PDB file of C-alpha atoms in Angstrom:
ATOM      1  CA  MET A 149      -0.135 -40.123-111.848  1.00  0.00           C
ATOM      2  CA  ARG A 150       0.709 -41.981-108.648  1.00  0.00           C
ATOM      3  CA  ALA A 151      -1.950 -44.228-107.137  1.00  0.00           C
ATOM      4  CA  ILE A 152      -2.310 -46.873-104.459  1.00  0.00           C
ATOM      5  CA  VAL A 153      -3.250 -50.209-105.995  1.00  0.00           C
ATOM      6  CA  CYS A 154      -4.793 -53.318-104.459  1.00  0.00           C
ATOM      7  CA  GLU A 155      -3.416 -56.006-106.774  1.00  0.00           C
ATOM      8  CA  GLN A 156      -5.012 -58.861-104.831  1.00  0.00           C
ATOM      9  CA  TYR A 157      -7.203 -59.103-101.743  1.00  0.00           C
ATOM     10  CA  GLY A 158      -5.256 -58.962 -98.526  1.00  0.00           C
ATOM     11  CA  PRO A 159      -4.076 -56.754 -95.652  1.00  0.00           C
ATOM     12  CA  PRO A 160      -3.056 -53.104 -96.044  1.00  0.00           C
ATOM     13  CA  GLU A 161       0.598 -54.066 -96.187  1.00  0.00           C
ATOM     14  CA  ASP A 162       0.009 -55.719 -99.578  1.00  0.00           C
ATOM     15  CA  LEU A 163      -0.959 -52.424-101.240  1.00  0.00           C
ATOM     16  CA  VAL A 164       1.510 -50.927-103.716  1.00  0.00           C
ATOM     17  CA  LEU A 165       2.177 -47.393-104.936  1.00  0.00           C
ATOM     18  CA  LYS A 166       2.279 -47.345-108.749  1.00  0.00           C
ATOM     19  CA  GLU A 167       2.368 -45.007-111.720  1.00  0.00           C
ATOM     20  CA  LEU A 168      -0.896 -45.207-113.654  1.00  0.00           C
ATOM     21  CA  PRO A 169      -2.206 -43.344-116.723  1.00  0.00           C
ATOM     22  CA  ASP A 170      -4.043 -40.108-116.010  1.00  0.00           C
ATOM     23  CA  PRO A 171      -7.828 -40.606-116.201  1.00  0.00           C
ATOM     24  CA  THR A 172      -9.919 -39.051-118.985  1.00  0.00           C
ATOM     25  CA  PRO A 173     -13.426 -37.756-118.237  1.00  0.00           C
ATOM     26  CA  ALA A 174     -16.417 -39.440-119.839  1.00  0.00           C
ATOM     27  CA  PRO A 175     -19.750 -37.608-120.195  1.00  0.00           C
ATOM     28  CA  GLY A 176     -21.131 -36.680-116.777  1.00  0.00           C
ATOM     29  CA  THR A 177     -17.828 -37.171-114.958  1.00  0.00           C
ATOM     30  CA  LEU A 178     -14.960 -35.071-113.634  1.00  0.00           C
ATOM     31  CA  VAL A 179     -11.275 -35.597-113.109  1.00  0.00           C
ATOM     32  CA  VAL A 180     -10.245 -34.236-109.732  1.00  0.00           C
ATOM     33  CA  ARG A 181      -6.672 -33.447-108.661  1.00  0.00           C
ATOM     34  CA  VAL A 182      -6.932 -34.990-105.222  1.00  0.00           C
ATOM     35  CA  ARG A 183      -5.588 -32.897-102.343  1.00  0.00           C
ATOM     36  CA  ALA A 184      -6.923 -34.948 -99.448  1.00  0.00           C
ATOM     37  CA  ALA A 185      -8.667 -38.307 -99.106  1.00  0.00           C
ATOM     38  CA  ALA A 186     -10.313 -39.812 -96.045  1.00  0.00           C
ATOM     39  CA  VAL A 187      -9.845 -43.362 -94.776  1.00  0.00           C
ATOM     40  CA  ASN A 188     -12.973 -45.277 -93.761  1.00  0.00           C
ATOM     41  CA  PHE A 189     -13.272 -48.698 -92.138  1.00  0.00           C
ATOM     42  CA  PRO A 190     -15.038 -50.147 -95.221  1.00  0.00           C
ATOM     43  CA  ASP A 191     -11.826 -49.428 -97.170  1.00  0.00           C
ATOM     44  CA  VAL A 192     -10.099 -51.976 -94.927  1.00  0.00           C
ATOM     45  CA  LEU A 193     -12.803 -54.544 -95.622  1.00  0.00           C
ATOM     46  CA  LEU A 194     -12.816 -53.802 -99.349  1.00  0.00           C
ATOM     47  CA  ILE A 195      -9.109 -54.470 -99.914  1.00  0.00           C
ATOM     48  CA  ASP A 196      -9.432 -57.711 -97.927  1.00  0.00           C
ATOM     49  CA  GLY A 197     -12.406 -58.910 -99.978  1.00  0.00           C
ATOM     50  CA  LYS A 198     -14.671 -58.854 -96.919  1.00  0.00           C
ATOM     51  CA  TYR A 199     -17.013 -55.998 -97.819  1.00  0.00           C
ATOM     52  CA  GLN A 200     -20.647 -56.640 -98.849  1.00  0.00           C
ATOM     53  CA  LEU A 201     -19.680 -55.842-102.439  1.00  0.00           C
ATOM     54  CA  LYS A 202     -16.461 -57.058-104.005  1.00  0.00           C
ATOM     55  CA  ILE A 203     -14.446 -54.979-106.466  1.00  0.00           C
ATOM     56  CA  PRO A 204     -12.336 -57.138-108.812  1.00  0.00           C
ATOM     57  CA  ALA A 205      -8.612 -56.543-108.356  1.00  0.00           C
ATOM     58  CA  PRO A 206      -6.620 -54.627-109.361  1.00  0.00           C
ATOM     59  CA  PHE A 207      -8.229 -51.408-108.143  1.00  0.00           C
ATOM     60  CA  THR A 208      -7.372 -48.209-106.285  1.00  0.00           C
ATOM     61  CA  PRO A 209      -9.209 -47.978-102.950  1.00  0.00           C
ATOM     62  CA  GLY A 210     -10.505 -44.775-101.376  1.00  0.00           C
ATOM     63  CA  SER A 211     -14.089 -43.536-101.438  1.00  0.00           C
ATOM     64  CA  GLU A 212     -13.918 -39.993-100.102  1.00  0.00           C
ATOM     65  CA  LEU A 213     -11.821 -37.179-101.558  1.00  0.00           C
ATOM     66  CA  ALA A 214     -11.457 -33.429-101.966  1.00  0.00           C
ATOM     67  CA  GLY A 215      -9.484 -31.436-104.503  1.00  0.00           C
ATOM     68  CA  ASP A 216      -9.592 -29.318-107.659  1.00  0.00           C
ATOM     69  CA  VAL A 217     -11.384 -30.060-110.923  1.00  0.00           C
ATOM     70  CA  ILE A 218      -8.807 -30.437-113.722  1.00  0.00           C
ATOM     71  CA  ALA A 219     -10.999 -31.890-116.503  1.00  0.00           C
ATOM     72  CA  VAL A 220     -14.740 -31.871-117.178  1.00  0.00           C
ATOM     73  CA  GLY A 221     -16.779 -34.370-119.186  1.00  0.00           C
ATOM     74  CA  ASP A 222     -19.736 -33.331-121.336  1.00  0.00           C
ATOM     75  CA  GLY A 223     -22.769 -32.373-119.281  1.00  0.00           C
ATOM     76  CA  ALA A 224     -20.957 -32.099-115.949  1.00  0.00           C
ATOM     77  CA  PRO A 225     -21.964 -28.826-114.220  1.00  0.00           C
ATOM     78  CA  PHE A 226     -18.489 -27.830-113.004  1.00  0.00           C
ATOM     79  CA  GLN A 227     -15.524 -25.877-114.321  1.00  0.00           C
ATOM     80  CA  VAL A 228     -11.793 -26.458-114.246  1.00  0.00           C
ATOM     81  CA  GLY A 229     -10.468 -24.953-111.026  1.00  0.00           C
ATOM     82  CA  ASP A 230     -13.573 -25.581-108.907  1.00  0.00           C
ATOM     83  CA  ARG A 231     -12.841 -26.812-105.374  1.00  0.00           C
ATOM     84  CA  VAL A 232     -14.923 -29.950-104.853  1.00  0.00           C
ATOM     85  CA  VAL A 233     -15.540 -32.837-102.497  1.00  0.00           C
ATOM     86  CA  GLY A 234     -16.798 -36.134-103.824  1.00  0.00           C
ATOM     87  CA  THR A 235     -17.426 -39.787-103.182  1.00  0.00           C
ATOM     88  CA  SER A 236     -16.676 -42.748-105.398  1.00  0.00           C
ATOM     89  CA  PHE A 237     -16.719 -46.373-104.318  1.00  0.00           C
ATOM     90  CA  VAL A 238     -13.035 -46.663-105.240  1.00  0.00           C
ATOM     91  CA  GLY A 239     -10.297 -44.491-106.727  1.00  0.00           C
ATOM     92  CA  GLY A 240      -9.676 -41.895-104.026  1.00  0.00           C
ATOM     93  CA  PHE A 241      -6.160 -42.844-102.923  1.00  0.00           C
ATOM     94  CA  ALA A 242      -4.485 -41.367-105.974  1.00  0.00           C
ATOM     95  CA  GLU A 243      -3.207 -38.061-107.318  1.00  0.00           C
ATOM     96  CA  GLN A 244      -6.142 -37.928-109.728  1.00  0.00           C
ATOM     97  CA  ALA A 245      -9.606 -39.463-109.482  1.00  0.00           C
ATOM     98  CA  LEU A 246     -12.419 -39.930-111.976  1.00  0.00           C
ATOM     99  CA  VAL A 247     -15.675 -39.098-110.177  1.00  0.00           C
ATOM    100  CA  PRO A 248     -19.321 -38.942-111.339  1.00  0.00           C
ATOM    101  CA  ALA A 249     -20.450 -35.321-111.321  1.00  0.00           C
ATOM    102  CA  ALA A 250     -23.598 -36.380-109.455  1.00  0.00           C
ATOM    103  CA  ALA A 251     -21.401 -37.500-106.538  1.00  0.00           C
ATOM    104  CA  VAL A 252     -19.557 -34.173-106.269  1.00  0.00           C
ATOM    105  CA  ASN A 253     -20.333 -30.961-104.390  1.00  0.00           C
ATOM    106  CA  ALA A 254     -18.592 -27.613-104.148  1.00  0.00           C
ATOM    107  CA  ILE A 255     -16.522 -27.113-101.011  1.00  0.00           C
ATOM    108  CA  PRO A 256     -18.020 -24.283 -98.921  1.00  0.00           C
ATOM    109  CA  ASP A 257     -15.922 -21.133 -98.600  1.00  0.00           C
ATOM    110  CA  GLY A 258     -13.556 -21.251 -95.665  1.00  0.00           C
ATOM    111  CA  ILE A 259     -13.435 -25.071 -95.524  1.00  0.00           C
ATOM    112  CA  ASP A 260     -10.084 -26.708 -96.230  1.00  0.00           C
ATOM    113  CA  TYR A 261      -9.572 -29.886 -98.267  1.00  0.00           C
ATOM    114  CA  ALA A 262      -8.938 -32.179 -95.277  1.00  0.00           C
ATOM    115  CA  ALA A 263     -12.106 -31.132 -93.440  1.00  0.00           C
ATOM    116  CA  ALA A 264     -14.142 -31.467 -96.634  1.00  0.00           C
ATOM    117  CA  ALA A 265     -12.773 -34.944 -97.364  1.00  0.00           C
ATOM    118  CA  GLY A 266     -13.408 -36.104 -93.813  1.00  0.00           C
ATOM    119  CA  PHE A 267     -16.958 -34.843 -93.569  1.00  0.00           C
ATOM    120  CA  GLY A 268     -19.079 -36.688 -96.107  1.00  0.00           C
ATOM    121  CA  VAL A 269     -19.462 -40.411 -95.410  1.00  0.00           C
ATOM    122  CA  THR A 270     -19.244 -40.448 -91.625  1.00  0.00           C
ATOM    123  CA  TYR A 271     -21.397 -37.371 -91.076  1.00  0.00           C
ATOM    124  CA  ARG A 272     -24.047 -38.526 -93.535  1.00  0.00           C
ATOM    125  CA  THR A 273     -24.134 -41.928 -91.864  1.00  0.00           C
ATOM    126  CA  ALA A 274     -24.425 -40.421 -88.388  1.00  0.00           C
ATOM    127  CA  TYR A 275     -27.006 -37.796 -89.349  1.00  0.00           C
ATOM    128  CA  HIS A 276     -29.303 -40.193 -91.193  1.00  0.00           C
ATOM    129  CA  ALA A 277     -29.085 -42.559 -88.204  1.00  0.00           C
ATOM    130  CA  LEU A 278     -29.869 -39.832 -85.671  1.00  0.00           C
ATOM    131  CA  ARG A 279     -32.360 -37.737 -87.616  1.00  0.00           C
ATOM    132  CA  SER A 280     -34.300 -40.175 -89.790  1.00  0.00           C
ATOM    133  CA  VAL A 281     -33.855 -43.603 -88.196  1.00  0.00           C
ATOM    134  CA  ALA A 282     -33.546 -43.048 -84.429  1.00  0.00           C
ATOM    135  CA  GLN A 283     -35.591 -39.822 -84.644  1.00  0.00           C
ATOM    136  CA  VAL A 284     -33.586 -38.259 -81.834  1.00  0.00           C
ATOM    137  CA  ARG A 285     -35.121 -35.263 -80.091  1.00  0.00           C
ATOM    138  CA  ALA A 286     -33.629 -32.536 -77.911  1.00  0.00           C
ATOM    139  CA  GLY A 287     -33.131 -33.823 -74.389  1.00  0.00           C
ATOM    140  CA  ASP A 288     -32.850 -37.506 -75.349  1.00  0.00           C
ATOM    141  CA  TRP A 289     -30.009 -39.565 -73.940  1.00  0.00           C
ATOM    142  CA  VAL A 290     -28.079 -40.973 -76.914  1.00  0.00           C
ATOM    143  CA  VAL A 291     -25.436 -43.655 -76.347  1.00  0.00           C
ATOM    144  CA  VAL A 292     -22.729 -43.738 -79.024  1.00  0.00           C
ATOM    145  CA  LEU A 293     -20.568 -46.859 -79.114  1.00  0.00           C
ATOM    146  CA  GLY A 294     -17.122 -46.549 -80.686  1.00  0.00           C
ATOM    147  CA  ALA A 295     -17.574 -42.869 -79.984  1.00  0.00           C
ATOM    148  CA  ALA A 296     -14.016 -41.866 -80.869  1.00  0.00           C
ATOM    149  CA  GLY A 297     -14.097 -43.442 -84.333  1.00  0.00           C
ATOM    150  CA  GLY A 298     -15.078 -41.708 -87.547  1.00  0.00           C
ATOM    151  CA  VAL A 299     -18.827 -42.391 -87.431  1.00  0.00           C
ATOM    152  CA  GLY A 300     -18.851 -42.316 -83.636  1.00  0.00           C
ATOM    153  CA  LEU A 301     -17.298 -38.885 -83.242  1.00  0.00           C
ATOM    154  CA  ALA A 302     -19.501 -37.532 -86.034  1.00  0.00           C
ATOM    155  CA  ALA A 303     -22.514 -38.862 -84.110  1.00  0.00           C
ATOM    156  CA  VAL A 304     -21.297 -37.165 -80.928  1.00  0.00           C
ATOM    157  CA  ASP A 305     -20.853 -33.883 -82.798  1.00  0.00           C
ATOM    158  CA  LEU A 306     -24.257 -34.041 -84.467  1.00  0.00           C
ATOM    159  CA  ALA A 307     -26.258 -35.293 -81.475  1.00  0.00           C
ATOM    160  CA  VAL A 308     -24.887 -32.425 -79.395  1.00  0.00           C
ATOM    161  CA  ALA A 309     -25.884 -29.992 -82.153  1.00  0.00           C
ATOM    162  CA  MET A 310     -29.393 -31.507 -82.070  1.00  0.00           C
ATOM    163  CA  GLY A 311     -29.697 -30.817 -78.336  1.00  0.00           C
ATOM    164  CA  ALA A 312     -29.394 -34.425 -77.199  1.00  0.00           C
ATOM    165  CA  LYS A 313     -27.408 -35.579 -74.158  1.00  0.00           C
ATOM    166  CA  VAL A 314     -24.594 -37.796 -75.401  1.00  0.00           C
ATOM    167  CA  LEU A 315     -23.093 -40.683 -73.481  1.00  0.00           C
ATOM    168  CA  ALA A 316     -19.917 -41.576 -75.366  1.00  0.00           C
ATOM    169  CA  ALA A 317     -18.539 -45.101 -74.971  1.00  0.00           C
ATOM    170  CA  ALA A 318     -15.008 -45.923 -76.119  1.00  0.00           C
ATOM    171  CA  SER A 319     -11.978 -47.995 -75.172  1.00  0.00           C
ATOM    172  CA  SER A 320      -9.465 -45.624 -73.571  1.00  0.00           C
ATOM    173  CA  PRO A 321      -9.245 -42.489 -71.414  1.00  0.00           C
ATOM    174  CA  ASP A 322      -7.563 -40.541 -74.237  1.00  0.00           C
ATOM    175  CA  LYS A 323     -10.390 -41.329 -76.650  1.00  0.00           C
ATOM    176  CA  LEU A 324     -13.018 -40.381 -74.071  1.00  0.00           C
ATOM    177  CA  GLU A 325     -11.284 -37.074 -73.387  1.00  0.00           C
ATOM    178  CA  VAL A 326     -11.700 -36.138 -77.057  1.00  0.00           C
ATOM    179  CA  CYS A 327     -15.396 -37.057 -76.815  1.00  0.00           C
ATOM    180  CA  ARG A 328     -15.811 -34.760 -73.813  1.00  0.00           C
ATOM    181  CA  GLU A 329     -14.035 -31.973 -75.691  1.00  0.00           C
ATOM    182  CA  ARG A 330     -16.558 -32.469 -78.506  1.00  0.00           C
ATOM    183  CA  GLY A 331     -19.479 -32.027 -76.124  1.00  0.00           C
ATOM    184  CA  ALA A 332     -20.322 -35.467 -74.693  1.00  0.00           C
ATOM    185  CA  ALA A 333     -22.222 -35.062 -71.422  1.00  0.00           C
ATOM    186  CA  ALA A 334     -20.894 -38.340 -70.004  1.00  0.00           C
ATOM    187  CA  THR A 335     -18.464 -41.103 -70.956  1.00  0.00           C
ATOM    188  CA  VAL A 336     -17.943 -44.807 -70.304  1.00  0.00           C
ATOM    189  CA  ASP A 337     -14.745 -46.788 -70.838  1.00  0.00           C
ATOM    190  CA  TYR A 338     -16.341 -50.045 -71.954  1.00  0.00           C
ATOM    191  CA  ASP A 339     -13.088 -52.003 -71.697  1.00  0.00           C
ATOM    192  CA  ARG A 340     -12.782 -51.146 -67.995  1.00  0.00           C
ATOM    193  CA  GLU A 341     -16.338 -50.460 -66.804  1.00  0.00           C
ATOM    194  CA  ASP A 342     -19.586 -52.421 -66.919  1.00  0.00           C
ATOM    195  CA  LEU A 343     -21.335 -50.806 -69.870  1.00  0.00           C
ATOM    196  CA  LYS A 344     -24.938 -51.648 -69.000  1.00  0.00           C
ATOM    197  CA  THR A 345     -24.588 -50.634 -65.339  1.00  0.00           C
ATOM    198  CA  ARG A 346     -22.867 -47.352 -66.089  1.00  0.00           C
ATOM    199  CA  ILE A 347     -25.383 -46.349 -68.762  1.00  0.00           C
ATOM    200  CA  ARG A 348     -28.254 -47.011 -66.353  1.00  0.00           C
ATOM    201  CA  GLU A 349     -26.507 -45.096 -63.563  1.00  0.00           C
ATOM    202  CA  ILE A 350     -25.847 -42.085 -65.785  1.00  0.00           C
ATOM    203  CA  THR A 351     -29.175 -41.909 -67.626  1.00  0.00           C
ATOM    204  CA  GLY A 352     -31.519 -42.941 -64.802  1.00  0.00           C
ATOM    205  CA  ASP A 353     -34.369 -44.685 -66.632  1.00  0.00           C
ATOM    206  CA  GLY A 354     -32.147 -45.663 -69.546  1.00  0.00           C
ATOM    207  CA  ALA A 355     -31.174 -44.149 -72.881  1.00  0.00           C
ATOM    208  CA  GLN A 356     -33.620 -43.276 -75.632  1.00  0.00           C
ATOM    209  CA  ALA A 357     -31.262 -44.329 -78.441  1.00  0.00           C
ATOM    210  CA  VAL A 358     -28.080 -46.319 -79.053  1.00  0.00           C
ATOM    211  CA  LEU A 359     -25.948 -45.903 -82.189  1.00  0.00           C
ATOM    212  CA  ASP A 360     -23.687 -48.895 -82.689  1.00  0.00           C
ATOM    213  CA  PRO A 361     -21.030 -48.937 -85.442  1.00  0.00           C
ATOM    214  CA  VAL A 362     -18.966 -51.469 -83.458  1.00  0.00           C
ATOM    215  CA  GLY A 363     -20.983 -54.633 -82.771  1.00  0.00           C
ATOM    216  CA  GLY A 364     -19.154 -57.420 -80.964  1.00  0.00           C
ATOM    217  CA  THR A 365     -19.628 -57.823 -77.222  1.00  0.00           C
ATOM    218  CA  TYR A 366     -20.732 -54.227 -76.680  1.00  0.00           C
ATOM    219  CA  ALA A 367     -24.097 -54.440 -78.450  1.00  0.00           C
ATOM    220  CA  GLU A 368     -26.118 -56.521 -75.999  1.00  0.00           C
ATOM    221  CA  PRO A 369     -25.253 -54.593 -72.803  1.00  0.00           C
ATOM    222  CA  ALA A 370     -25.978 -51.333 -74.622  1.00  0.00           C
ATOM    223  CA  LEU A 371     -29.330 -52.675 -75.803  1.00  0.00           C
ATOM    224  CA  ARG A 372     -30.147 -53.792 -72.246  1.00  0.00           C
ATOM    225  CA  SER A 373     -29.559 -50.217 -71.071  1.00  0.00           C
ATOM    226  CA  LEU A 374     -32.271 -48.738 -73.287  1.00  0.00           C
ATOM    227  CA  ALA A 375     -35.375 -47.200 -71.777  1.00  0.00           C
ATOM    228  CA  ARG A 376     -38.750 -48.716 -72.642  1.00  0.00           C
ATOM    229  CA  GLY A 377     -39.503 -47.944 -76.282  1.00  0.00           C
ATOM    230  CA  GLY A 378     -35.867 -47.084 -77.020  1.00  0.00           C
ATOM    231  CA  ARG A 379     -34.213 -47.365 -80.445  1.00  0.00           C
ATOM    232  CA  PHE A 380     -31.114 -49.411 -81.202  1.00  0.00           C
ATOM    233  CA  ILE A 381     -29.460 -48.550 -84.535  1.00  0.00           C
ATOM    234  CA  THR A 382     -26.871 -50.968 -85.904  1.00  0.00           C
ATOM    235  CA  LEU A 383     -24.400 -49.329 -88.311  1.00  0.00           C
ATOM    236  CA  GLY A 384     -21.459 -51.708 -88.628  1.00  0.00           C
ATOM    237  CA  TYR A 385     -19.203 -54.244 -86.976  1.00  0.00           C
ATOM    238  CA  ALA A 386     -15.785 -52.702 -86.447  1.00  0.00           C
ATOM    239  CA  ALA A 387     -15.160 -55.069 -83.517  1.00  0.00           C
ATOM    240  CA  GLY A 388     -15.003 -57.891 -86.062  1.00  0.00           C
ATOM    241  CA  SER A 389     -17.999 -59.970 -84.995  1.00  0.00           C
ATOM    242  CA  ILE A 390     -21.729 -59.658 -85.598  1.00  0.00           C
ATOM    243  CA  PRO A 391     -23.678 -59.874 -82.326  1.00  0.00           C
ATOM    244  CA  ALA A 392     -26.691 -62.114 -81.728  1.00  0.00           C
ATOM    245  CA  ILE A 393     -29.414 -60.228 -79.854  1.00  0.00           C
ATOM    246  CA  PRO A 394     -31.853 -62.147 -77.572  1.00  0.00           C
ATOM    247  CA  LEU A 395     -35.230 -61.178 -79.028  1.00  0.00           C
ATOM    248  CA  ASN A 396     -36.961 -61.440 -75.639  1.00  0.00           C
ATOM    249  CA  LEU A 397     -35.166 -58.212 -74.652  1.00  0.00           C
ATOM    250  CA  VAL A 398     -36.695 -56.481 -77.661  1.00  0.00           C
ATOM    251  CA  MET A 399     -40.167 -57.797 -76.838  1.00  0.00           C
ATOM    252  CA  LEU A 400     -40.191 -57.096 -73.101  1.00  0.00           C
ATOM    253  CA  LYS A 401     -39.112 -53.448 -73.427  1.00  0.00           C
ATOM    254  CA  GLY A 402     -40.778 -52.588 -76.721  1.00  0.00           C
ATOM    255  CA  ILE A 403     -37.407 -51.769 -78.266  1.00  0.00           C
ATOM    256  CA  THR A 404     -36.975 -50.981 -81.952  1.00  0.00           C
ATOM    257  CA  VAL A 405     -33.855 -52.471 -83.561  1.00  0.00           C
ATOM    258  CA  GLN A 406     -33.086 -51.087 -87.004  1.00  0.00           C
ATOM    259  CA  GLY A 407     -30.171 -51.116 -89.411  1.00  0.00           C
ATOM    260  CA  MET A 408     -28.963 -48.212 -91.513  1.00  0.00           C
ATOM    261  CA  GLU A 409     -26.555 -48.527 -94.449  1.00  0.00           C
ATOM    262  CA  ILE A 410     -25.315 -45.365 -96.120  1.00  0.00           C
ATOM    263  CA  ARG A 411     -24.885 -47.059 -99.510  1.00  0.00           C
ATOM    264  CA  THR A 412     -28.626 -47.699 -99.925  1.00  0.00           C
ATOM    265  CA  PHE A 413     -30.229 -45.015 -97.753  1.00  0.00           C
ATOM    266  CA  ALA A 414     -30.870 -42.536-100.585  1.00  0.00           C
ATOM    267  CA  ASP A 415     -32.630 -45.164-102.705  1.00  0.00           C
ATOM    268  CA  ASP A 416     -34.716 -46.483 -99.819  1.00  0.00           C
ATOM    269  CA  PHE A 417     -35.667 -43.107 -98.322  1.00  0.00           C
ATOM    270  CA  PRO A 418     -35.276 -40.402-101.011  1.00  0.00           C
ATOM    271  CA  ALA A 419     -37.306 -37.693 -99.256  1.00  0.00           C
ATOM    272  CA  GLU A 420     -35.540 -38.126 -95.930  1.00  0.00           C
ATOM    273  CA  ASN A 421     -32.178 -38.259 -97.709  1.00  0.00           C
ATOM    274  CA  GLU A 422     -32.795 -34.960 -99.495  1.00  0.00           C
ATOM    275  CA  ARG A 423     -33.945 -33.249 -96.298  1.00  0.00           C
ATOM    276  CA  ASP A 424     -31.066 -34.617 -94.221  1.00  0.00           C
ATOM    277  CA  LEU A 425     -28.394 -33.622 -96.739  1.00  0.00           C
ATOM    278  CA  ALA A 426     -29.700 -30.055 -96.954  1.00  0.00           C
ATOM    279  CA  GLU A 427     -29.738 -29.723 -93.170  1.00  0.00           C
ATOM    280  CA  LEU A 428     -26.331 -31.336 -92.811  1.00  0.00           C
ATOM    281  CA  GLN A 429     -24.708 -29.137 -95.446  1.00  0.00           C
ATOM    282  CA  GLN A 430     -25.991 -26.056 -93.636  1.00  0.00           C
ATOM    283  CA  LEU A 431     -24.590 -27.277 -90.315  1.00  0.00           C
ATOM    284  CA  PHE A 432     -21.207 -27.803 -91.988  1.00  0.00           C
ATOM    285  CA  ALA A 433     -21.171 -24.544 -93.939  1.00  0.00           C
ATOM    286  CA  ASP A 434     -21.999 -22.405 -90.904  1.00  0.00           C
ATOM    287  CA  GLY A 435     -19.393 -24.138 -88.725  1.00  0.00           C
ATOM    288  CA  THR A 436     -21.784 -25.823 -86.294  1.00  0.00           C
ATOM    289  CA  VAL A 437     -20.138 -29.191 -86.956  1.00  0.00           C
ATOM    290  CA  SER A 438     -16.784 -30.166 -88.421  1.00  0.00           C
ATOM    291  CA  PRO A 439     -14.790 -33.413 -88.448  1.00  0.00           C
ATOM    292  CA  TYR A 440     -12.075 -34.034 -85.888  1.00  0.00           C
ATOM    293  CA  ILE A 441      -8.927 -35.070 -87.747  1.00  0.00           C
ATOM    294  CA  GLY A 442      -6.880 -37.318 -85.514  1.00  0.00           C
ATOM    295  CA  ALA A 443      -4.108 -38.407 -87.893  1.00  0.00           C
ATOM    296  CA  ARG A 444      -2.684 -37.581 -91.322  1.00  0.00           C
ATOM    297  CA  PHE A 445      -0.491 -39.656 -93.639  1.00  0.00           C
ATOM    298  CA  PRO A 446       1.145 -38.972 -97.031  1.00  0.00           C
ATOM    299  CA  LEU A 447      -0.032 -40.950-100.052  1.00  0.00           C
ATOM    300  CA  ALA A 448       3.021 -43.229 -99.909  1.00  0.00           C
ATOM    301  CA  GLU A 449       2.006 -44.299 -96.368  1.00  0.00           C
ATOM    302  CA  THR A 450      -1.596 -45.191 -97.205  1.00  0.00           C
ATOM    303  CA  ALA A 451      -1.028 -48.774 -96.062  1.00  0.00           C
ATOM    304  CA  ALA A 452       0.010 -47.498 -92.637  1.00  0.00           C
ATOM    305  CA  ALA A 453      -3.109 -45.315 -92.505  1.00  0.00           C
ATOM    306  CA  LEU A 454      -5.353 -48.282 -93.282  1.00  0.00           C
ATOM    307  CA  ARG A 455      -3.563 -50.402 -90.691  1.00  0.00           C
ATOM    308  CA  TYR A 456      -4.059 -47.596 -88.153  1.00  0.00           C
ATOM    309  CA  VAL A 457      -7.806 -47.696 -88.799  1.00  0.00           C
ATOM    310  CA  ALA A 458      -7.959 -51.502 -88.903  1.00  0.00           C
ATOM    311  CA  ASP A 459      -6.297 -51.727 -85.490  1.00  0.00           C
ATOM    312  CA  ARG A 460      -8.867 -49.305 -83.991  1.00  0.00           C
ATOM    313  CA  LYS A 461      -6.238 -46.702 -83.150  1.00  0.00           C
ATOM    314  CA  ALA A 462      -7.974 -43.901 -85.021  1.00  0.00           C
ATOM    315  CA  VAL A 463      -9.633 -41.014 -83.214  1.00  0.00           C
ATOM    316  CA  GLY A 464     -12.001 -39.155 -85.514  1.00  0.00           C
ATOM    317  CA  LYS A 465     -10.938 -39.075 -89.149  1.00  0.00           C
ATOM    318  CA  VAL A 466      -7.704 -40.278 -90.727  1.00  0.00           C
ATOM    319  CA  ILE A 467      -6.654 -38.229 -93.757  1.00  0.00           C
ATOM    320  CA  ILE A 468      -4.340 -39.016 -96.671  1.00  0.00           C
ATOM    321  CA  ASP A 469      -2.560 -35.868 -97.888  1.00  0.00           C
ATOM    322  CA  VAL A 470      -1.950 -36.238-101.614  1.00  0.00           C
TER     323      VAL A 470
END
């Protein structure tokens, strides 16, 4: 099989396309013929050795995939030919992937491989942050930073479905137009407008929640725009720097600042995780929400896809067609 290989930590351009042996399923695992894989910002960090966990090189990156089961290990509750979507920390950017059966779900009828691959990580991250952490209610103003990115646009989609009023903040008119098409009630171009001032002007008394997968210089003005008792949820640092928040702002306005990391959420909050996943799967299956796919690349151009995400050019999800 063909696979993308990270032979040593470095930029996307250092990745190579190689022929590797076909995987063999162990008990409790599946081999999936990958049809589509999604690119996530942590993939960029992982190949550069900058993610929280380091995978020893060489390895095949890619954590989110959809395709057809072609081999089944003992005890795995699937059959050859099943259409499935799955997650695995690495291994997705390849023609075949070995995936734990526990990390695999059937693709709902009527959903294509690209949409299935692009749904899991970003939508789970956004829904846990909105539903369980920020506890967003209908009518709340929710500010989404990096709103045109994978997690950001998922958060826009889901917050709208929850009845919230979404203020989408992003870095260009084209990105903000997509956010409006996806239901955002208002938008702010934070590279050209004063973020704090515009949020206050639009929301009146301030927003009830901020979801921030970006960090950098945008975090503090967004936090300053929160209403008394508001919730600030930090999800990542795509801008490249981790912000330092003046704690007096948190004290004076009674703000809650909380982090949410998808990798550990299920272990930390098992009941909320089970509830959220059931609700989210229903929203996806009935067509209420679906990922926006902004770009697609063939397997041989995976490095270009990762560079596209690293340079913050992506709108919605970037898909590798395998």
